[in-house]
Amino acid sequence: MILNHLGGFMSVPVADLLPRAGGESVTCKFFQELVNILIGYIFKSNERSSKILDFHHPHQLKEGLEGFSLDLPDHPEPLEQILVDCRDTLKYGVKTGHPRFFNQLSSGLDLIGLAGEWLTSTANTNMFTYEVSPVFLLMEEVLLKKMQSIVGWSEEEGDGIFCPGGAVSNLYSILVARYDSYPDVKTKGMCAIPRLALFTSEHSHYSIRKAAALLGMGSDSVQVVPCDERGKMIPRKLESSIMEAKAKGLVPFYVNATAGTTVYGAFDPLAAIADICDRHQLWLHVDAAWGGGLLMSRRHQVKLQGIERASSVTWNPHKLMGAPLQCSAILLKKRGLLQECNQLCAEYLFQSDKHYDMSYDTGDKTIQCGRHVDVFKLWLMWKAKGSEGFGSQVNKCLENAEYLYEQLQKRDDFKLVLESKPEHSNVCFWYIPPSLSELPPGPDRNRRLHTVAPQIKAKMMEEGTTMIGYQPLGSNVNFFRCVFSNPATQQEDVDFLLEEIARLGYNL
Ligand SMILES: *Cc1c(COP(=O)(O)O)cnc(C)c1O
Ligand SMILES: *[C@@H]1O[C@H](CO)[C@@H](O)[C@H](O)[C@H]1NC(C)=O
């Protein structure tokens, strides 16, 4: 339908897009058509009856589908084809903004955020120096200060930077923590410092082991602390694990606590962990990549009590707060460390004789050189919603999780993985097909139950009506994990999800 008007572009070469003599009208027309395609996609994403995906295997996409080819041409293609390429790219992708997409912690399509992304790309600049990003760097400062005050730090405390995702934010926390204890490591390397130990819960995202390997400490330096049945780190076990590491000759320096684990959405007892860190003088990092959003809600922020005692915090607005990917911040309590730890004073960027306040040349705080502008969309969303708007958005996501939890309690064909009420918007459960409902608990039933979720997921991908992830965890065989971060999702979508799983799995 949208493509009906594209005919006017037949044979118009891309070169005419340039706004030189006469180019304006082509440029306007092209962008109007593009906007039609994007708006059409947005409306479709919000139509409950439309499919979330039109699944194709990699070989099918590589072979090319009706007018859509991945191959790169030697000759320029006309604008009409370029628009078709845009349309088809969206067509064969996944509508992560659909209210029935539950597959990832990042979902939804915030329209103000989208406008912010578009403006960001239009400005097309780089975050390394004030001379090329004056407005965006000041916005970053405003956002970081706001987030630090929400975490509970004082005016005199607080530093940080937006980085490419939570895994990188976590990497920064270890890098800076190590530098804080052993500044020589920057110039002399690992041979100048003792063998270190870092601590994290057994439900940790794998990124901590990756970071330890990358930073030259080795993934074996990561000590895994047991969790209780709800996925919370057990403080007593943390303390014994610290003692054991010391006995082995390792030097503990860093504890990673989690506010909102990836699978169960569990919150570690931050205050108790902070007490232990104080006693042993360890750096406390709180990974609130997923749980940080709860700080925006008056009703739910108490779950992060103690976070103000952290030395560093990871917080991903691209998850629960719905900012478009990517948007993640590492917040550090102690000012100046980040700069000291990373700066190398490259003369071609950070000339020491500039005529403005060079504290805004934050590029030397990072491990990158250039850095994408991730802040504008978040700043704009904050303007449009206010802090309260984020709060109600978060409340809505958690209400959906409670609703799902209540529905699951009522049904015999589903079983909750955790009996307790969800703390975050994660709800984990099994579907039990009739063929398994009579089997006694035991290895045979578990072995069969393990195959149920993947089979349902495979059918779901083919049908494209909804999307949800599954995984095993510890001794629990494959189960579904539903997560809510799209405020467009309603109770009817939750009902639909359960009916769809039961429909696809009934005959297994
Ligand atoms: C998602 C997540 C991460 C990783 O964040 P990315 O932005 O995907 O790199 C780290 N920790 C936790 C707890 C997460 O949920
Ligand atoms: C800390 O734990 C969380 C989840 O439990 C994990 O996502 C993160 O990668 C861990 N590592 C670091 C370095 O923060």
Coordinates of C-alpha atoms in Angstrom, one line a residue, residues 85-478:
D85 CA 15.3 -2.3 0.6
C86 CA 14.2 -0.3 3.6
R87 CA 10.8 -1.7 3.6
D88 CA 12.0 -5.3 3.2
T89 CA 14.7 -5.0 5.9
L90 CA 11.9 -4.2 8.3
K91 CA 9.6 -6.9 6.8
Y92 CA 12.1 -9.8 7.4
G93 CA 13.2 -8.5 10.8
V94 CA 11.6 -8.9 14.2
K95 CA 9.0 -6.4 15.6
T96 CA 10.6 -6.0 19.0
G97 CA 8.1 -3.2 19.7
H98 CA 5.1 -5.5 19.4
P99 CA 3.1 -5.8 22.6
R100 CA 3.4 -9.6 22.5
F101 CA 7.2 -9.7 22.2
F102 CA 8.5 -11.0 25.5
N103 CA 11.9 -12.4 24.3
Q104 CA 14.4 -9.8 25.6
L105 CA 14.9 -7.4 28.4
S106 CA 14.9 -4.6 25.8
S107 CA 11.6 -4.3 24.0
G108 CA 9.0 -1.7 23.0
L109 CA 9.4 1.2 20.7
D110 CA 9.4 4.5 22.5
L111 CA 8.4 7.1 19.9
I112 CA 10.1 10.1 21.6
G113 CA 13.2 7.9 21.9
L114 CA 13.0 7.0 18.2
A115 CA 12.7 10.7 17.4
G116 CA 15.8 11.2 19.5
E117 CA 17.7 8.6 17.6
W118 CA 16.9 10.2 14.3
L119 CA 18.0 13.6 15.5
T120 CA 21.2 12.0 16.9
S121 CA 22.1 10.4 13.5
T122 CA 21.2 13.7 11.8
A123 CA 23.7 15.5 14.0
N124 CA 26.2 12.7 13.3
T125 CA 28.8 13.8 15.8
N126 CA 31.2 12.2 18.2
M127 CA 31.3 12.4 22.0
F128 CA 35.0 12.7 22.5
T129 CA 35.4 16.4 22.7
Y130 CA 33.4 19.5 23.6
E131 CA 34.5 21.2 20.4
V132 CA 32.4 18.7 18.3
S133 CA 29.6 17.8 20.8
P134 CA 29.0 20.8 23.1
V135 CA 25.3 20.2 23.6
F136 CA 25.4 16.5 23.9
L137 CA 28.3 16.5 26.4
L138 CA 26.4 18.9 28.7
M139 CA 23.3 16.7 28.4
E140 CA 25.4 13.7 29.4
E141 CA 26.6 15.5 32.5
V142 CA 23.0 16.4 33.4
L143 CA 21.8 12.8 33.0
L144 CA 24.7 11.4 34.9
K145 CA 24.1 13.8 37.8
K146 CA 20.4 13.0 37.8
M147 CA 21.0 9.3 37.8
Q148 CA 23.6 9.6 40.6
S149 CA 21.3 11.6 42.8
I150 CA 18.6 8.9 42.2
V151 CA 21.1 6.3 43.3
G152 CA 21.5 8.3 46.4
W153 CA 24.9 9.9 46.1
S154 CA 25.7 13.4 47.4
E155 CA 26.4 16.5 45.3
E156 CA 30.2 16.0 45.9
E157 CA 30.1 12.4 44.7
G158 CA 29.7 10.9 41.3
D159 CA 31.3 10.4 38.0
G160 CA 30.5 8.2 35.1
I161 CA 30.1 7.8 31.4
F162 CA 27.6 6.3 28.9
C163 CA 29.0 3.2 27.2
P164 CA 28.0 0.6 24.7
G165 CA 26.0 -1.7 26.8
G166 CA 25.9 -3.2 30.3
A167 CA 28.7 -5.7 29.7
V168 CA 31.0 -2.8 28.9
S169 CA 29.8 -0.8 31.9
N170 CA 30.6 -3.8 34.1
L171 CA 34.0 -4.0 32.5
Y172 CA 34.7 -0.4 33.4
S173 CA 33.7 -1.1 37.0
I174 CA 36.4 -3.8 37.4
L175 CA 39.0 -1.7 35.5
V176 CA 38.5 1.3 37.7
A177 CA 38.2 -0.7 40.9
R178 CA 41.6 -2.4 40.1
Y179 CA 43.2 0.9 39.3
D180 CA 41.9 2.4 42.6
S181 CA 43.7 -0.3 44.6
Y182 CA 46.7 -0.7 42.3
P183 CA 47.4 2.4 40.1
D184 CA 50.7 0.9 38.9
V185 CA 48.8 -1.6 36.9
K186 CA 48.2 1.1 34.3
T187 CA 51.9 1.3 33.4
K188 CA 53.5 -1.8 34.7
G189 CA 50.8 -4.4 34.0
M190 CA 49.7 -7.4 36.0
C191 CA 53.2 -8.4 37.1
A192 CA 53.2 -5.3 39.4
I193 CA 50.3 -6.4 41.4
P194 CA 49.2 -9.4 43.5
R195 CA 46.8 -12.1 42.3
L196 CA 43.4 -10.7 42.7
A197 CA 40.0 -12.3 43.4
L198 CA 36.6 -10.9 42.5
F199 CA 33.3 -12.2 43.7
T200 CA 29.9 -12.6 42.0
S201 CA 26.8 -14.6 42.5
E202 CA 26.3 -17.9 40.8
H203 CA 23.4 -16.4 38.8
S204 CA 25.7 -13.8 37.3
H205 CA 25.6 -12.9 33.7
Y206 CA 28.7 -14.4 32.0
S207 CA 30.1 -10.9 31.3
I208 CA 32.1 -10.9 34.6
R209 CA 34.2 -13.9 33.6
K210 CA 34.7 -12.4 30.2
A211 CA 35.8 -9.1 31.7
A212 CA 38.3 -10.9 34.1
A213 CA 39.8 -12.7 31.2
L214 CA 40.0 -9.6 29.1
L215 CA 41.6 -7.6 31.9
G216 CA 44.4 -10.1 32.3
M217 CA 43.3 -11.4 35.7
G218 CA 42.0 -14.6 34.2
S219 CA 38.5 -16.0 34.4
D220 CA 39.7 -18.2 37.3
S221 CA 40.0 -15.1 39.5
V222 CA 36.2 -14.9 39.6
Q223 CA 34.9 -16.6 42.7
V224 CA 31.3 -17.8 42.5
V225 CA 29.1 -17.2 45.5
P226 CA 26.1 -19.4 46.0
C227 CA 22.5 -18.1 45.9
D228 CA 19.4 -19.0 47.8
E229 CA 16.5 -20.6 45.9
R230 CA 15.2 -17.2 44.8
G231 CA 18.5 -16.4 43.1
K232 CA 19.8 -14.0 45.7
M233 CA 23.5 -14.0 46.8
I234 CA 23.8 -15.4 50.3
P235 CA 25.9 -12.9 52.4
R236 CA 27.2 -15.5 54.7
K237 CA 28.6 -17.5 51.8
L238 CA 30.2 -14.3 50.4
E239 CA 32.1 -13.9 53.6
S240 CA 33.3 -17.4 53.6
S241 CA 34.3 -17.2 50.0
I242 CA 36.4 -14.1 50.8
M243 CA 38.1 -16.0 53.6
E244 CA 38.8 -19.0 51.3
A245 CA 40.3 -16.8 48.6
K246 CA 42.6 -15.1 51.2
A247 CA 43.7 -18.5 52.4
K248 CA 44.6 -19.4 48.9
G249 CA 46.8 -16.4 48.7
L250 CA 44.5 -14.3 46.5
V251 CA 43.8 -10.7 47.3
P252 CA 40.0 -9.9 47.2
F253 CA 39.2 -6.5 45.8
Y254 CA 35.8 -6.4 44.2
V255 CA 32.3 -7.7 44.8
N256 CA 29.7 -7.7 42.1
A257 CA 26.1 -7.6 43.5
T258 CA 23.2 -7.7 41.3
A259 CA 20.0 -5.7 41.4
G260 CA 17.7 -7.7 39.0
T261 CA 19.3 -10.9 37.7
T262 CA 18.9 -11.7 34.1
V263 CA 16.8 -14.8 34.5
Y264 CA 14.9 -14.7 37.8
G265 CA 15.0 -10.9 38.3
A266 CA 16.4 -11.4 41.8
F267 CA 17.8 -8.6 44.0
D268 CA 20.8 -9.3 46.1
P269 CA 20.6 -8.1 49.7
L270 CA 22.7 -5.0 49.0
A271 CA 22.9 -3.6 52.5
A272 CA 24.2 -6.9 54.0
I273 CA 26.7 -7.2 51.1
A274 CA 27.8 -3.6 51.7
D275 CA 28.6 -4.4 55.3
I276 CA 30.9 -7.2 54.3
C277 CA 32.6 -5.0 51.7
D278 CA 33.2 -2.4 54.4
R279 CA 34.7 -5.0 56.7
H280 CA 37.1 -6.3 54.1
Q281 CA 37.6 -3.0 52.3
L282 CA 36.3 -4.2 49.0
W283 CA 34.9 -2.3 46.1
L284 CA 31.2 -2.9 45.8
H285 CA 29.8 -2.8 42.3
V286 CA 26.0 -3.1 41.8
D287 CA 25.0 -4.4 38.5
A288 CA 21.6 -2.7 38.1
A289 CA 21.6 -3.1 34.3
W290 CA 18.1 -4.6 34.5
G291 CA 16.9 -3.5 38.0
G292 CA 18.1 0.2 37.8
G293 CA 14.8 1.2 36.2
L294 CA 13.0 0.3 39.5
L295 CA 14.7 3.3 41.1
M296 CA 12.3 5.5 39.0
S297 CA 9.3 4.0 40.9
R298 CA 8.4 5.1 44.4
R299 CA 6.6 1.8 44.9
H300 CA 9.5 -0.4 43.9
Q301 CA 12.7 1.5 44.6
V302 CA 13.0 0.0 48.1
K303 CA 14.1 -3.2 46.5
L304 CA 17.4 -1.5 45.8
Q305 CA 18.0 -0.3 49.3
G306 CA 21.7 -0.1 50.0
I307 CA 22.6 0.8 46.4
E308 CA 23.8 4.2 47.7
R309 CA 26.7 2.4 49.4
A310 CA 28.0 1.1 46.1
S311 CA 31.3 2.3 44.6
S312 CA 30.0 1.8 41.2
V313 CA 26.6 1.1 39.5
T314 CA 25.7 -0.2 36.0
W315 CA 22.3 1.0 34.9
N316 CA 20.8 0.4 31.4
P317 CA 18.1 2.8 30.4
H318 CA 17.7 0.7 27.3
K319 CA 16.1 -2.1 29.3
L320 CA 13.3 -1.3 31.7
M321 CA 13.1 2.4 30.9
G322 CA 12.5 1.7 27.3
A323 CA 15.2 3.9 25.7
P324 CA 16.1 2.7 22.2
L325 CA 19.3 0.6 22.1
Q326 CA 21.9 1.4 23.1
C327 CA 21.8 3.4 26.3
S328 CA 23.8 2.2 29.3
A329 CA 25.7 4.1 32.0
I330 CA 28.5 3.2 34.4
L331 CA 28.2 5.4 37.5
L332 CA 31.2 5.8 39.8
K333 CA 31.0 7.3 43.3
K334 CA 34.6 8.6 43.5
R335 CA 35.3 11.5 41.2
G336 CA 38.3 11.6 39.0
L337 CA 39.3 7.9 39.0
L338 CA 37.8 7.2 35.6
Q339 CA 39.9 9.9 34.0
E340 CA 43.1 9.0 35.8
C341 CA 42.7 5.3 35.0
N342 CA 42.1 5.8 31.3
Q343 CA 43.7 9.0 30.2
L344 CA 46.6 9.0 27.8
C345 CA 46.3 12.7 26.6
A346 CA 46.5 12.1 22.8
E347 CA 47.7 15.4 21.6
Y348 CA 45.7 15.4 18.4
L349 CA 42.4 15.4 20.2
F350 CA 43.0 16.7 23.7
Q351 CA 45.3 19.6 23.1
S352 CA 46.2 21.1 26.5
D353 CA 45.9 24.7 25.2
K354 CA 42.3 24.9 24.2
H355 CA 40.4 28.0 25.0
Y356 CA 37.4 26.4 26.8
D357 CA 36.8 24.4 30.0
M358 CA 38.5 21.1 29.1
S359 CA 36.8 19.1 31.8
Y360 CA 34.1 18.6 29.1
D361 CA 36.6 16.8 26.8
T362 CA 35.5 13.5 28.4
G363 CA 36.9 11.4 25.6
D364 CA 40.0 10.5 27.6
K365 CA 37.8 8.9 30.3
T366 CA 36.9 6.1 28.0
I367 CA 38.6 3.0 26.6
Q368 CA 37.2 3.9 23.2
C369 CA 38.3 6.7 21.0
G370 CA 35.2 8.0 19.3
R371 CA 31.9 7.4 21.1
H372 CA 28.4 7.3 19.8
V373 CA 25.9 9.8 21.2
D374 CA 23.6 7.7 23.4
V375 CA 22.3 10.4 25.6
F376 CA 20.1 12.6 23.5
K377 CA 17.2 10.1 23.2
L378 CA 17.2 9.5 27.0
W379 CA 17.3 13.3 27.7
L380 CA 14.4 13.9 25.3
M381 CA 12.4 11.0 26.8
W382 CA 13.0 12.4 30.3
K383 CA 11.7 15.8 29.1
A384 CA 8.7 14.2 27.6
K385 CA 7.7 12.0 30.5
G386 CA 9.3 13.5 33.5
S387 CA 10.7 11.3 36.2
E388 CA 7.1 10.4 37.1
G389 CA 6.3 9.2 33.6
F390 CA 9.2 6.7 33.9
G391 CA 7.8 5.7 37.3
S392 CA 4.4 4.8 36.0
Q393 CA 5.9 3.0 33.0
V394 CA 7.9 0.8 35.4
N395 CA 4.9 0.2 37.6
K396 CA 2.9 -0.9 34.6
C397 CA 5.5 -3.5 33.6
L398 CA 5.6 -4.9 37.1
E399 CA 1.8 -5.0 37.3
N400 CA 1.8 -7.1 34.1
A401 CA 4.3 -9.5 35.8
E402 CA 2.0 -9.8 38.8
Y403 CA -1.0 -10.5 36.6
L404 CA 0.9 -13.2 34.8
Y405 CA 2.0 -14.7 38.1
E406 CA -1.6 -14.8 39.3
Q407 CA -2.8 -16.4 36.1
L408 CA -0.1 -19.1 36.4
Q409 CA -1.1 -19.8 40.0
K410 CA -4.6 -20.6 38.8
R411 CA -3.8 -23.0 36.1
D412 CA -2.9 -26.7 36.3
D413 CA -1.2 -26.9 32.9
F414 CA 1.5 -24.4 34.0
K415 CA 3.9 -24.5 36.9
L416 CA 5.8 -21.6 38.4
V417 CA 9.6 -22.0 38.8
L418 CA 9.6 -19.7 41.8
E419 CA 6.6 -19.9 44.2
S420 CA 7.2 -16.4 45.6
K421 CA 5.8 -13.2 44.1
P422 CA 8.1 -11.7 41.4
E423 CA 10.2 -8.8 42.6
H424 CA 11.0 -7.6 39.1
S425 CA 9.1 -8.2 35.9
N426 CA 10.6 -11.6 35.3
V427 CA 8.2 -14.5 35.6
C428 CA 9.6 -18.0 35.0
F429 CA 7.4 -21.1 34.4
W430 CA 7.0 -24.5 32.7
Y431 CA 4.1 -25.6 30.5
I432 CA 3.1 -29.1 31.3
P433 CA 1.4 -30.8 28.4
P434 CA -1.3 -33.4 29.1
S435 CA 1.1 -36.3 28.2
L436 CA 3.3 -35.3 31.2
S437 CA 0.7 -34.3 33.7
E438 CA 0.3 -37.8 35.1
L439 CA 4.0 -38.6 35.3
P440 CA 5.6 -38.7 38.8
P441 CA 8.4 -36.2 39.4
G442 CA 11.8 -37.6 38.7
P443 CA 14.5 -37.9 36.1
D444 CA 12.3 -39.3 33.4
R445 CA 9.7 -36.5 33.7
N446 CA 12.5 -33.9 33.8
R447 CA 14.2 -35.3 30.7
R448 CA 10.9 -35.0 28.8
L449 CA 9.9 -31.6 30.3
H450 CA 13.4 -30.3 29.2
T451 CA 12.3 -30.7 25.5
V452 CA 8.9 -29.0 25.8
A453 CA 9.9 -25.4 25.8
P454 CA 12.3 -25.7 22.8
Q455 CA 9.7 -27.5 20.8
I456 CA 7.1 -24.8 21.6
K457 CA 9.5 -22.1 20.8
A458 CA 10.3 -23.6 17.4
K459 CA 6.6 -23.7 16.5
M460 CA 6.2 -20.2 17.9
M461 CA 9.0 -18.8 15.6
E462 CA 7.3 -20.4 12.6
E463 CA 3.9 -19.0 13.4
G464 CA 5.3 -15.6 14.5
T465 CA 2.4 -14.7 16.8
T466 CA 4.4 -14.1 20.0
M467 CA 8.0 -14.5 21.2
I468 CA 9.3 -15.6 24.6
G469 CA 12.7 -17.0 25.7
Y470 CA 13.6 -20.2 27.6
Q471 CA 16.6 -21.6 29.3
P472 CA 17.6 -24.1 32.0
L473 CA 19.1 -22.8 35.3
G474 CA 20.9 -24.8 37.9
S475 CA 18.9 -28.0 38.5
N476 CA 15.8 -26.6 36.7
V477 CA 15.3 -28.0 33.2
N478 CA 14.3 -25.7 30.3

